[in-house]
């Protein structure tokens, strides 16, 4: 393994931010820390960067102990949520900053800065000051600045959160293509499940200072380890099974809707209910069905003009779509 | 070094982190001089004050409080300080209210005039008042009345003017912010102006008021120049220390009086610091800023009031200027430059000495406080607290006490730093550490405007402390650096209290010359010398404004952009 974290603990006063977190990241991999605010994801990223000192931790890079290497010498690139470009330096000098720290000569620096500007499509902005750029452009420069010194690991701390929705999506795509082109090991923190699912090779779902589950987006979605992961990535209908202990779940898009009249009474896996609400969301229609005590969410493709509140319906969940959800680890 | 080789050479595992070493070095560089030039002199004073023929004890204090004359001096000081504090605070509150919550015509000019006393030698107020109200003043001569301004009344009046700008600045800052929603709700509920003032304005500015009270109290009780000039037989602690040390060579009694003065001053300063920390909570992040709307009647009252105050402040300065340029104030008002031929030790040389010392103090002061502020930013909580305390401690030490401490600590053969005594260097050092607290606070405030994300970004890119400071932090606080430099320059030009004990005939300073001229009955020449000092200060202030304007113009940066969004 390239980057390994073991037994990371961190307390802030009475609050436990990280409770023994361990993780291994492969070289060239893109890993996302996903979780609600306060789950410890940003603290974990800052500990990897060396900006925060953990109470207990083992961190190695390529088999070498990182704990005694100060942040300055780790050669990790970082992009923050807030715009962190040095306001008194031009775009070019911002990008050259890390090179100057490493004693690059003028020629090598110029070549590298130009290459980085091309990489983020900001060639004409070299002599601008940060305050003359839009938020999206500033974050692209921050990315170029972080990548310029050829970092061993790229750390992204919610780099898209401060941007408008449209800019955020464009930049998301750009980050993904940059990362696959450069194959730089990347760790990103986010609270946005779509961001994580689009970008990550593996997602680390965190909750209350601990890791709930680690895996590729697809695996986490299809086989969530517990209720927390299931609810955090997408939506999940959940019921206690017959014994009442473990929980059964099914994704809204896997539930099938059958006209009440067509459903044979007592047929296997059919539940009767009444439509409570129909929400049209464009590409899908979300139907909330009241069946017994809890509502069940059903998502159907396209618009469904035939459905209306108050209509009796029957639901069917195919056996292969049913998931067994354990209790959350934390 | 080639790019690829450079990239591969990191990360390393250094046995020794140069950055931590540099931080430790800088910490020592700011902390050790603070110990040597602030704590040590203080310790010497305390030691001497407890030093009796029978060993350490309270004997000297027993003598002090048993002597009616000395007990009287303490009461005098407290009387003056309490009276002047109350008058100054009330007047300054009204003035700050007129500036911040009303829209009188010429608001900027009025606000600038109110700051004039900051830029004059510290005894100028008393000098001006004597030209107006003294035995040979304009009023007494014109109307043939005999006013007795010397003593208690004179000191209080002079100190009110002397301390006024400090109170005004604090109260102005407190009144500048306000939560519009509170005022709107009060108005909607039908509260009248008086009630709104009592229930909204006054409570919201109570911390500013308390700050102003304690700051003014400290300034007045430690003031030396004005009581020297206008006090007559009415002795206060600051003048009595001088009397004991310079007049009678009684160092021990000087030390005891110094400690008696240090106690109330230190209490006031630390209460003020404590209050100031609670200042920030007044305005939440959801408050709406207050907008002042014109109100003709109110604005006319505000103009009348502030014009009256500014008129008095300007009159005092003006009368000193006029008196310096006439043949004999107030008898012969024909123009004359004869008072500019100074009949004082070394003539005009002390003015040049002052300028040199002040320039050096400006440079050294900026370096010392900015390094202190940068180091404080990087330390852990315990060391931060300790260094912060050391850095603001000088605010609690009256100038007379610091000056006496310098005699005790450095004017002795067994001190390896004894060579400093009698040099210009010790005057520079004394000024830097006398005003260290204020300079340090301006520096930390400026630094706190620079987001820590910049430090972290620099660190992750491989930037060390020196590079981060030099390339990012210092350029961002450059305007504050210039302001701090001018602050040290101006204070060093006008101060009297600390340096009075450590000047020698060869290292005479301008403000001391003013005192000597006044002391020898040469009030007109004292006025002329003061005018020279004020002219130098004016040049420095104009240079400051020009530099700041240039920085703003070139950088195109506004303050909010210093912080990350």
Short mmCIF file of N, CA, C and O in Angstrom, two decimals, chain B residues 3 31 89 97 174 197 199 219 224 234 243 272 281-282 295 313 315 317 336 351 378 385 410 440 460 479 514 561 564:
data_model
loop_
_atom_site.label_atom_id
_atom_site.label_comp_id
_atom_site.label_asym_id
_atom_site.label_seq_id
_atom_site.Cartn_x
_atom_site.Cartn_y
_atom_site.Cartn_z
N UNK B 3 14.20 20.12 -12.27
CA UNK B 3 12.86 20.00 -11.70
C UNK B 3 12.61 18.60 -11.17
O UNK B 3 12.12 18.43 -10.06
N UNK B 31 11.39 37.47 23.37
CA UNK B 31 11.12 37.30 24.81
C UNK B 31 12.28 37.80 25.67
O UNK B 31 12.07 38.47 26.69
N UNK B 89 -14.25 61.35 29.92
CA UNK B 89 -15.09 60.30 29.37
C UNK B 89 -16.44 60.86 28.92
O UNK B 89 -16.92 60.55 27.83
N UNK B 97 -20.27 60.40 19.94
CA UNK B 97 -21.66 60.25 19.52
C UNK B 97 -21.96 61.20 18.37
O UNK B 97 -22.57 60.81 17.36
N UNK B 174 -16.49 52.09 19.57
CA UNK B 174 -17.64 51.42 20.20
C UNK B 174 -18.95 51.90 19.57
O UNK B 174 -19.88 51.12 19.38
N UNK B 197 -31.67 55.80 23.90
CA UNK B 197 -30.29 56.00 24.29
C UNK B 197 -29.97 55.20 25.56
O UNK B 197 -28.96 54.51 25.65
N UNK B 199 -31.65 52.60 26.88
CA UNK B 199 -31.87 51.14 26.88
C UNK B 199 -31.13 50.41 25.76
O UNK B 199 -30.95 49.22 25.83
N UNK B 219 -3.66 57.07 31.77
CA UNK B 219 -2.93 58.17 31.15
C UNK B 219 -2.76 59.33 32.13
O UNK B 219 -1.68 59.90 32.26
N UNK B 224 3.23 63.08 33.44
CA UNK B 224 4.32 63.78 34.12
C UNK B 224 4.47 65.21 33.61
O UNK B 224 4.60 66.16 34.39
N UNK B 234 1.29 71.78 43.84
CA UNK B 234 0.41 70.61 43.93
C UNK B 234 1.15 69.42 43.33
O UNK B 234 1.26 69.28 42.12
N UNK B 243 11.05 64.43 41.53
CA UNK B 243 11.57 65.27 42.61
C UNK B 243 12.52 64.47 43.51
O UNK B 243 13.62 64.92 43.83
N UNK B 272 -8.75 46.88 31.93
CA UNK B 272 -9.09 47.32 30.58
C UNK B 272 -8.88 46.21 29.56
O UNK B 272 -9.71 45.97 28.68
N UNK B 281 -18.18 40.61 21.57
CA UNK B 281 -19.44 39.88 21.58
C UNK B 281 -20.65 40.77 21.34
O UNK B 281 -21.75 40.29 21.14
N UNK B 282 -20.44 42.12 21.35
CA UNK B 282 -21.58 43.03 21.25
C UNK B 282 -22.33 42.83 19.94
O UNK B 282 -23.55 42.84 19.90
N UNK B 295 -30.65 64.34 10.28
CA UNK B 295 -31.72 64.90 11.08
C UNK B 295 -31.27 66.32 11.42
O UNK B 295 -30.40 66.50 12.28
N UNK B 313 -9.65 72.63 21.73
CA UNK B 313 -8.44 71.85 21.47
C UNK B 313 -7.50 72.62 20.53
O UNK B 313 -6.30 72.75 20.79
N UNK B 315 -7.54 75.83 19.94
CA UNK B 315 -7.10 77.10 20.56
C UNK B 315 -5.82 76.90 21.35
O UNK B 315 -4.89 77.72 21.28
N UNK B 317 -3.48 74.62 20.98
CA UNK B 317 -2.33 74.42 20.09
C UNK B 317 -1.98 75.74 19.41
O UNK B 317 -0.81 76.15 19.33
N UNK B 336 7.81 87.97 15.52
CA UNK B 336 9.24 87.88 15.82
C UNK B 336 9.67 86.43 15.81
O UNK B 336 8.90 85.54 16.16
N UNK B 351 16.72 68.50 18.96
CA UNK B 351 15.66 68.19 18.00
C UNK B 351 16.16 67.15 17.00
O UNK B 351 15.47 66.18 16.70
N UNK B 378 2.21 31.41 15.87
CA UNK B 378 2.64 30.04 15.61
C UNK B 378 2.84 29.21 16.87
O UNK B 378 3.16 28.01 16.77
N UNK B 385 0.08 32.58 25.60
CA UNK B 385 -0.39 33.37 26.75
C UNK B 385 0.76 34.08 27.43
O UNK B 385 0.68 35.26 27.76
N UNK B 410 20.60 49.62 34.70
CA UNK B 410 21.71 49.75 33.75
C UNK B 410 22.81 50.71 34.18
O UNK B 410 23.91 50.66 33.65
N UNK B 440 2.44 46.31 19.64
CA UNK B 440 2.19 44.86 19.53
C UNK B 440 0.71 44.60 19.24
O UNK B 440 0.37 43.73 18.43
N UNK B 460 2.06 23.80 3.23
CA UNK B 460 1.90 22.58 2.44
C UNK B 460 2.68 22.65 1.13
O UNK B 460 3.07 21.63 0.58
N UNK B 479 0.64 47.97 5.01
CA UNK B 479 0.12 49.27 5.47
C UNK B 479 0.18 49.40 7.00
O UNK B 479 0.52 50.46 7.52
N UNK B 514 12.06 71.18 25.96
CA UNK B 514 10.86 71.98 26.20
C UNK B 514 10.65 72.13 27.70
O UNK B 514 10.41 73.23 28.21
N UNK B 561 -10.14 41.83 1.41
CA UNK B 561 -9.51 40.82 0.57
C UNK B 561 -8.30 40.19 1.23
O UNK B 561 -7.74 39.24 0.72
N UNK B 564 -9.39 35.28 3.57
CA UNK B 564 -9.99 34.37 2.59
C UNK B 564 -11.50 34.42 2.74
O UNK B 564 -12.01 34.64 3.83
#
